mmCIF file of C-alpha atoms in Angstrom:
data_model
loop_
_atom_site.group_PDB
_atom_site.id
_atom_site.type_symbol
_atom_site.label_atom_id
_atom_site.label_comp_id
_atom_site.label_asym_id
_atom_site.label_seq_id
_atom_site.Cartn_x
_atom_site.Cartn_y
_atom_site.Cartn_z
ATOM 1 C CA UNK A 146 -23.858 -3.614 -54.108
ATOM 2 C CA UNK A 147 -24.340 -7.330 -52.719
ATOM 3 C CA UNK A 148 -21.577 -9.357 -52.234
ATOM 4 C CA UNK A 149 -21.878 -12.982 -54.065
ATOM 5 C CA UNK A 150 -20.825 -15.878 -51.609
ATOM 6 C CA UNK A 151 -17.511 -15.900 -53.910
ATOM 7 C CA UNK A 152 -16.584 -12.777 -53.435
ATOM 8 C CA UNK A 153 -16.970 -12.620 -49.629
ATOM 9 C CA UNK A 154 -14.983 -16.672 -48.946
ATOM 10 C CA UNK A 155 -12.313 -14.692 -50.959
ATOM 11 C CA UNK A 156 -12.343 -11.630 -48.447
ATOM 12 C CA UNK A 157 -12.192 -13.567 -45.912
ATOM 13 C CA UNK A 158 -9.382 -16.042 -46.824
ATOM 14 C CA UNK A 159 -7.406 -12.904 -47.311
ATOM 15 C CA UNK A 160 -8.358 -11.291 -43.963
ATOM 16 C CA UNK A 161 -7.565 -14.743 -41.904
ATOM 17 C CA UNK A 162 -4.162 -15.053 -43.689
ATOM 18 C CA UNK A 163 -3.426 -11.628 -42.805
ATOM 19 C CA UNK A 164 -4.441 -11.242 -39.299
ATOM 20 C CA UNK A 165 -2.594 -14.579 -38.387
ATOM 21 C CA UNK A 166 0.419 -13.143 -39.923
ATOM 22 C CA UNK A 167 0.167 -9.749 -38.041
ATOM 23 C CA UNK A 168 -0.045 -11.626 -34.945
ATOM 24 C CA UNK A 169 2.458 -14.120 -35.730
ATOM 25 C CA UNK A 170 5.922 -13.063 -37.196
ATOM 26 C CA UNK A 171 7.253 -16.693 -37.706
ATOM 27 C CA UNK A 172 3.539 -17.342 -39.507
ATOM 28 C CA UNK A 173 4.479 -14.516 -41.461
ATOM 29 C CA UNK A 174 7.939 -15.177 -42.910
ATOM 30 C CA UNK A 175 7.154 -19.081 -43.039
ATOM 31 C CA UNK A 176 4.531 -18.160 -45.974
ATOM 32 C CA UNK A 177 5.809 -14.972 -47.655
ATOM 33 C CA UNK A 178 7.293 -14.976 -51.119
ATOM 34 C CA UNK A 179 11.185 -14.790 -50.598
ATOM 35 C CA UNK A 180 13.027 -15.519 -53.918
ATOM 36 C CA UNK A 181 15.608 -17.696 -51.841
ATOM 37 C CA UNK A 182 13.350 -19.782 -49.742
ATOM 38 C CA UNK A 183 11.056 -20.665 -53.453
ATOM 39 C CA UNK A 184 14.389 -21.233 -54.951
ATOM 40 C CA UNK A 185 14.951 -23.802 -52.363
ATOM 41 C CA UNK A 186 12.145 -25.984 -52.978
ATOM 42 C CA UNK A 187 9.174 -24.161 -51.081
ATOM 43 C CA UNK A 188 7.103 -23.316 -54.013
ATOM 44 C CA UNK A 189 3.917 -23.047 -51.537
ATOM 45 C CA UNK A 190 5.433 -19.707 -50.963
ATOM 46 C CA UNK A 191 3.930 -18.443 -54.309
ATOM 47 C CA UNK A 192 0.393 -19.352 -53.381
ATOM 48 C CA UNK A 193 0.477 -18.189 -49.848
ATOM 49 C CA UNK A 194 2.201 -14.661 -50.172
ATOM 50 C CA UNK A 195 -0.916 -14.221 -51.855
ATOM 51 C CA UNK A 196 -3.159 -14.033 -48.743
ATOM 52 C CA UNK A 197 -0.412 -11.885 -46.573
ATOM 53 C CA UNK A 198 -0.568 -8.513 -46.352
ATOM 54 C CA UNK A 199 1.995 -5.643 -44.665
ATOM 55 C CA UNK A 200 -1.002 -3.932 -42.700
ATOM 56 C CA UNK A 201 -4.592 -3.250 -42.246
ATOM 57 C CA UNK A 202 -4.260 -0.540 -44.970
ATOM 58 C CA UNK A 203 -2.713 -3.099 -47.441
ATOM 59 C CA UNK A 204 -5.608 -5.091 -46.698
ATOM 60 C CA UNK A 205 -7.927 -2.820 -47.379
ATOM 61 C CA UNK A 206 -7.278 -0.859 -50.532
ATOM 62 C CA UNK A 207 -7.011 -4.353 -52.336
ATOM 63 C CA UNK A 208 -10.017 -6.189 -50.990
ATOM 64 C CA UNK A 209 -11.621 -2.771 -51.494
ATOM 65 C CA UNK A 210 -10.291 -2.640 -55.172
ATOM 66 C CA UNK A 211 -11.382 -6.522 -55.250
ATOM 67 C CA UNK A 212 -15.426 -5.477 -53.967
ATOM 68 C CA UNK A 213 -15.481 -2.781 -56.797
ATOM 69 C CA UNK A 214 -14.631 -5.509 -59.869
ATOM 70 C CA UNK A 215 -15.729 -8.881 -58.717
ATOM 71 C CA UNK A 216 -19.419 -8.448 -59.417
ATOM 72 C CA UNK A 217 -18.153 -7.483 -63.103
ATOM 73 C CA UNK A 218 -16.531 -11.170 -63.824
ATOM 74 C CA UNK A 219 -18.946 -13.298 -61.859
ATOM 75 C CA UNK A 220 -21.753 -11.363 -64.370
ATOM 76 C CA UNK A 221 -20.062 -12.231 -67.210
ATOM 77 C CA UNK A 222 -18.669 -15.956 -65.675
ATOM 78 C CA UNK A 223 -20.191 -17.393 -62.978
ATOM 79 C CA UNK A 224 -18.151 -17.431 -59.099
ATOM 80 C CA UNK A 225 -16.580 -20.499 -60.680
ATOM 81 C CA UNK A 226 -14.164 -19.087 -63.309
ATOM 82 C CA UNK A 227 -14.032 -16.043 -60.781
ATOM 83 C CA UNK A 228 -12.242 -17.986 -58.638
ATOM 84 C CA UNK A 229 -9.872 -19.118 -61.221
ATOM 85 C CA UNK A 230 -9.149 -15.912 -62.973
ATOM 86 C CA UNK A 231 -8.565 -14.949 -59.183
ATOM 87 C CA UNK A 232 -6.395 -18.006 -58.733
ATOM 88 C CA UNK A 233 -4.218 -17.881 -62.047
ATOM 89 C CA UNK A 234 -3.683 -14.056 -61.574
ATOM 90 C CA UNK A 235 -2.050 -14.940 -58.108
ATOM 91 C CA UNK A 236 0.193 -17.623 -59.095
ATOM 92 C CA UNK A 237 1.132 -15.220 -62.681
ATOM 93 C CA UNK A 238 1.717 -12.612 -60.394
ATOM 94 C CA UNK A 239 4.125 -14.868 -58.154
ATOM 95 C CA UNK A 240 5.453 -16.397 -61.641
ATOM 96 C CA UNK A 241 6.155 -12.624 -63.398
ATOM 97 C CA UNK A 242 7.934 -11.920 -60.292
ATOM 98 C CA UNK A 243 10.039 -15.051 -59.740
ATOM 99 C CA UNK A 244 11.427 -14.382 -63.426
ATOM 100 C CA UNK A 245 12.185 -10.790 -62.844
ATOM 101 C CA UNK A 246 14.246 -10.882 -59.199
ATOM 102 C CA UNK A 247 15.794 -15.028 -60.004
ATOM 103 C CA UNK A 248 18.883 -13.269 -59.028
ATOM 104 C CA UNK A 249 17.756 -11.296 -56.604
ATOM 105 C CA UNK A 250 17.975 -13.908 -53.358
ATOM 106 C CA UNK A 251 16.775 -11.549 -50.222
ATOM 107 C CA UNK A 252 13.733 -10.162 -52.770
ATOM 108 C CA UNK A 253 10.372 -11.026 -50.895
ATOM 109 C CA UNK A 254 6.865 -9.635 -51.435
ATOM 110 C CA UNK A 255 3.310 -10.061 -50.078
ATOM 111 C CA UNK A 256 -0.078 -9.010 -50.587
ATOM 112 C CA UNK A 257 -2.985 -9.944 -52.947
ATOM 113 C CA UNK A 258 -2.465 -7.753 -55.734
ATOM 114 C CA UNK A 259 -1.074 -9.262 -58.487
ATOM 115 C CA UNK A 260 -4.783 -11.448 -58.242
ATOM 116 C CA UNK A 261 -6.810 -8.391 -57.668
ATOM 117 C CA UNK A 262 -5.440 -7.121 -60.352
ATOM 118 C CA UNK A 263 -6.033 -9.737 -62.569
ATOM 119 C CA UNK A 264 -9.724 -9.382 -61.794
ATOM 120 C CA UNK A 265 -9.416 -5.839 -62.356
ATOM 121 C CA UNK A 266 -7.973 -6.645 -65.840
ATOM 122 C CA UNK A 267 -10.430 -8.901 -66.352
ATOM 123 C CA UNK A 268 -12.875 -6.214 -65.907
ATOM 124 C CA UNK A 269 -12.205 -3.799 -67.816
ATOM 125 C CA UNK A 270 -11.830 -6.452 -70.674
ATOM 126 C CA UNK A 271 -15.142 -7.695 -70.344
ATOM 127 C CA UNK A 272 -16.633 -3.663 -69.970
ATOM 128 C CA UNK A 273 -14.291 -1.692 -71.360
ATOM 129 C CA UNK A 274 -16.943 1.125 -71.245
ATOM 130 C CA UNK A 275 -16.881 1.253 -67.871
ATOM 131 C CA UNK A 276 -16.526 4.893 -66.441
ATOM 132 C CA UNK A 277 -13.747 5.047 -63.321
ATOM 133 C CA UNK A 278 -12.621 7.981 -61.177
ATOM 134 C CA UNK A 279 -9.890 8.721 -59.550
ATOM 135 C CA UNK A 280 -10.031 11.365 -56.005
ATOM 136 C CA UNK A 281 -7.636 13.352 -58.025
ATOM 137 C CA UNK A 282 -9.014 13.318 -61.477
ATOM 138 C CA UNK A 283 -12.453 15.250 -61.211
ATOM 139 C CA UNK A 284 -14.281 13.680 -64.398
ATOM 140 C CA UNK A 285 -14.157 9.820 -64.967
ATOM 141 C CA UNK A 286 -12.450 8.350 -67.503
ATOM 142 C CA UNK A 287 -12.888 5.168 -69.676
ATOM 143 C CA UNK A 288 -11.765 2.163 -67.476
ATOM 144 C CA UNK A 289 -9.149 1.047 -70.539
ATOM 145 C CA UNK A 290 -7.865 4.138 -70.187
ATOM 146 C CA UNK A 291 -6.801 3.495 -66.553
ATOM 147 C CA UNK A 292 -5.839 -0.067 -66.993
ATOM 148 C CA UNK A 293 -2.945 0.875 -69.783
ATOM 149 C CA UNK A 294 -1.905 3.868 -67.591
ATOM 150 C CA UNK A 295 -1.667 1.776 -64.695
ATOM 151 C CA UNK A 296 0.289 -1.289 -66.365
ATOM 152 C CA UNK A 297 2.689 1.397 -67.761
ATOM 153 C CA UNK A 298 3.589 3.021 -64.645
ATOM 154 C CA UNK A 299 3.766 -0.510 -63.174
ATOM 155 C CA UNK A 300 6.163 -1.068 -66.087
ATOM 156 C CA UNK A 301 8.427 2.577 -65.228
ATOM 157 C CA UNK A 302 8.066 1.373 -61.075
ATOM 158 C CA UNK A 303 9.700 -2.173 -62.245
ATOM 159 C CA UNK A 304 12.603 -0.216 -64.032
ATOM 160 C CA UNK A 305 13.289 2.477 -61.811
ATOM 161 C CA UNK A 306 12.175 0.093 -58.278
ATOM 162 C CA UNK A 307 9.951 2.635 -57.484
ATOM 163 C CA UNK A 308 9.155 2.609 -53.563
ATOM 164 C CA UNK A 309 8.052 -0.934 -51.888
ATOM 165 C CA UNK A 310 5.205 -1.932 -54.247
ATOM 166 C CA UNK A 311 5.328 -5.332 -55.946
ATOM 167 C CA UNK A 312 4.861 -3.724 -59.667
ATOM 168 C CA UNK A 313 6.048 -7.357 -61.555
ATOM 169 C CA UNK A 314 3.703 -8.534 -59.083
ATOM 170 C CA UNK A 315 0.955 -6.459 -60.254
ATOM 171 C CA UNK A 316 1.774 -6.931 -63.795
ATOM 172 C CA UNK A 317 1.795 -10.962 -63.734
ATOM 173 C CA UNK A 318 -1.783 -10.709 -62.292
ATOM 174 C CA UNK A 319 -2.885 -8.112 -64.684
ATOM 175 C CA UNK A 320 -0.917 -10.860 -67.737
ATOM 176 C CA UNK A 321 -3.564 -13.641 -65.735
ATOM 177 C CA UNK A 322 -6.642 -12.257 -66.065
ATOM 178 C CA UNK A 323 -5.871 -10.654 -69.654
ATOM 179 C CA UNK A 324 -5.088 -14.295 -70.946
ATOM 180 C CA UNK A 325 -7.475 -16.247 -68.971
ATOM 181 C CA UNK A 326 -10.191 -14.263 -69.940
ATOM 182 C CA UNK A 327 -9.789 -14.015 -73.336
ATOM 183 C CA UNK A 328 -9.680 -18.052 -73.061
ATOM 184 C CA UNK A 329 -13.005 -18.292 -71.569
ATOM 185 C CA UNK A 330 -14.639 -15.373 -74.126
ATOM 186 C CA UNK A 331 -12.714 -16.127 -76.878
ATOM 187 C CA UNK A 332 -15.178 -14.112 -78.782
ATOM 188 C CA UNK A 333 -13.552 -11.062 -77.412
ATOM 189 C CA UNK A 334 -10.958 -11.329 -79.618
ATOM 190 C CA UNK A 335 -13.307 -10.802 -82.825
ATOM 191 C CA UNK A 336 -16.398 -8.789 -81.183
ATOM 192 C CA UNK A 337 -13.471 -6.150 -79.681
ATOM 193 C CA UNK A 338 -10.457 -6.807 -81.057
ATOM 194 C CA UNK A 339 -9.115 -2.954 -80.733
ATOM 195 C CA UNK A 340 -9.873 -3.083 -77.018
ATOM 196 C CA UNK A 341 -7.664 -6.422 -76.809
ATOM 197 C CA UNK A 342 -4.664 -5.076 -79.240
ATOM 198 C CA UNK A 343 -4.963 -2.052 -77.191
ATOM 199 C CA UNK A 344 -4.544 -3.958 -73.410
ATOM 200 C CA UNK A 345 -1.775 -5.884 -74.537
ATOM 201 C CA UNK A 346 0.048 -3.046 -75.536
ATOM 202 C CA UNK A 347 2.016 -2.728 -71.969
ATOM 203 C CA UNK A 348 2.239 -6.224 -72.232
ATOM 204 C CA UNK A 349 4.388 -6.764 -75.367
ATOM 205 C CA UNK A 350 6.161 -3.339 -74.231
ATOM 206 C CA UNK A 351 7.215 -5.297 -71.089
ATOM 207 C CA UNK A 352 8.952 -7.999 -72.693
ATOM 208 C CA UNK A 353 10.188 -6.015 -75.269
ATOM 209 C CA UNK A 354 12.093 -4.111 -72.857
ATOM 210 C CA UNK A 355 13.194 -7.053 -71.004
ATOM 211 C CA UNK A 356 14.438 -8.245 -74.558
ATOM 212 C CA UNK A 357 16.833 -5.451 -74.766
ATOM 213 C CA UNK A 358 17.402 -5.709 -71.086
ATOM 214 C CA UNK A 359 16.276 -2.581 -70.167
ATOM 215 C CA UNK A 360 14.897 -4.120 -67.208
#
């Protein structure tokens, strides 16, 4: 598969960012998101956490993740509303997690996954047909399928803080490119409207929940 010129300045953004920071620790806490620090006026923080990652693994699996879904929206969109999708998915993800942990002053986070998965999202919206496997599921299975799995057990890892993943992270990106697709293809809404009901499901189950504050 050949990377578009979109794709690849996004990539390498992300790998920049991150080497800096694994070289430089002061680099690294300057720009990672820390509930206190955003509360305190440096809302940069919620753009630039996006670009961090933990490790070279981190890095990987979500540019990896990123190279397997990116072709998918610039076919349907052009690099230009690629890179917003990309963009909005970040800053929901930042947003979704801001609301969750206000209270929670020493939370911080990093990584680009709340924006990869927004593209992701976005993805499977566009192709919901599209057959994905998993190294410990031996057939493939419907990509929808594996988006609402995956936004529910981001939902159960929000509730029960389930190891040191950024789940509201993940779910504010997913929320991004869910939304901003469906306002670029509105059509969506009328040529598939069972696949769209059906990916908002985890959605309205999330703020349900945090409703009856069960999260």
């Amino acid at each position: 598969m050949d990377l578009h010129i979109a794709t690849i300045a996004i990539i390498a953004a992300n790998v920049l960012v991150s080497l800096r920071g694994f070289r430089d620790g002061i680099f690294f806490e300057r720009y990672k998101f820390g509930i206190g620090a955003i509360q305190a006026g440096q809302k940069e923080r919620m753009f630039t956490s996006g670009f961090l990652h933990v490790d070279i693994s981190h890095l990987f699996f979500n540019m990896f993740t990123l190279y397997f879904f990116a072709d998918v929206v610039i076919n349907w969109f052009g690099p230009s509303k690629f890179i917003i999708i990309y963009v909005i998915s970040l800053v929901a993800g930042s947003l979704l997690a801001l609301f969750f942990h206000k209270k929670e002053p020493y939370y911080s986070a990093v990584g680009a996954s709340g924006a990869v998965t927004g593209i992701l999202y976005a993805a499977i919206l566009l192709q919901p047909d599209m057959q994905l496997g998993l190294m410990f599921i031996p057939i493939p299975l419907p990509a929808y399928v594996l988006g609402i799995a995956y936004l529910l057990y981001s939902i159960y890892g929000m509730k029960s803080r389930l190891g040191n993943i950024g789940h509201t992270a993940h779910f504010g990106g997913a929320i991004g490119g869910y939304v901003t697709t469906l306002l670029f293809k509105p059509g969506l809404i009328e040529s598939d409207t069972i696949m769209v009901v059906l990916l908002a499901i985890p959605i309205l189950i999330l703020f349900v929940l945090e409703k009856m504050g069960k999260i």
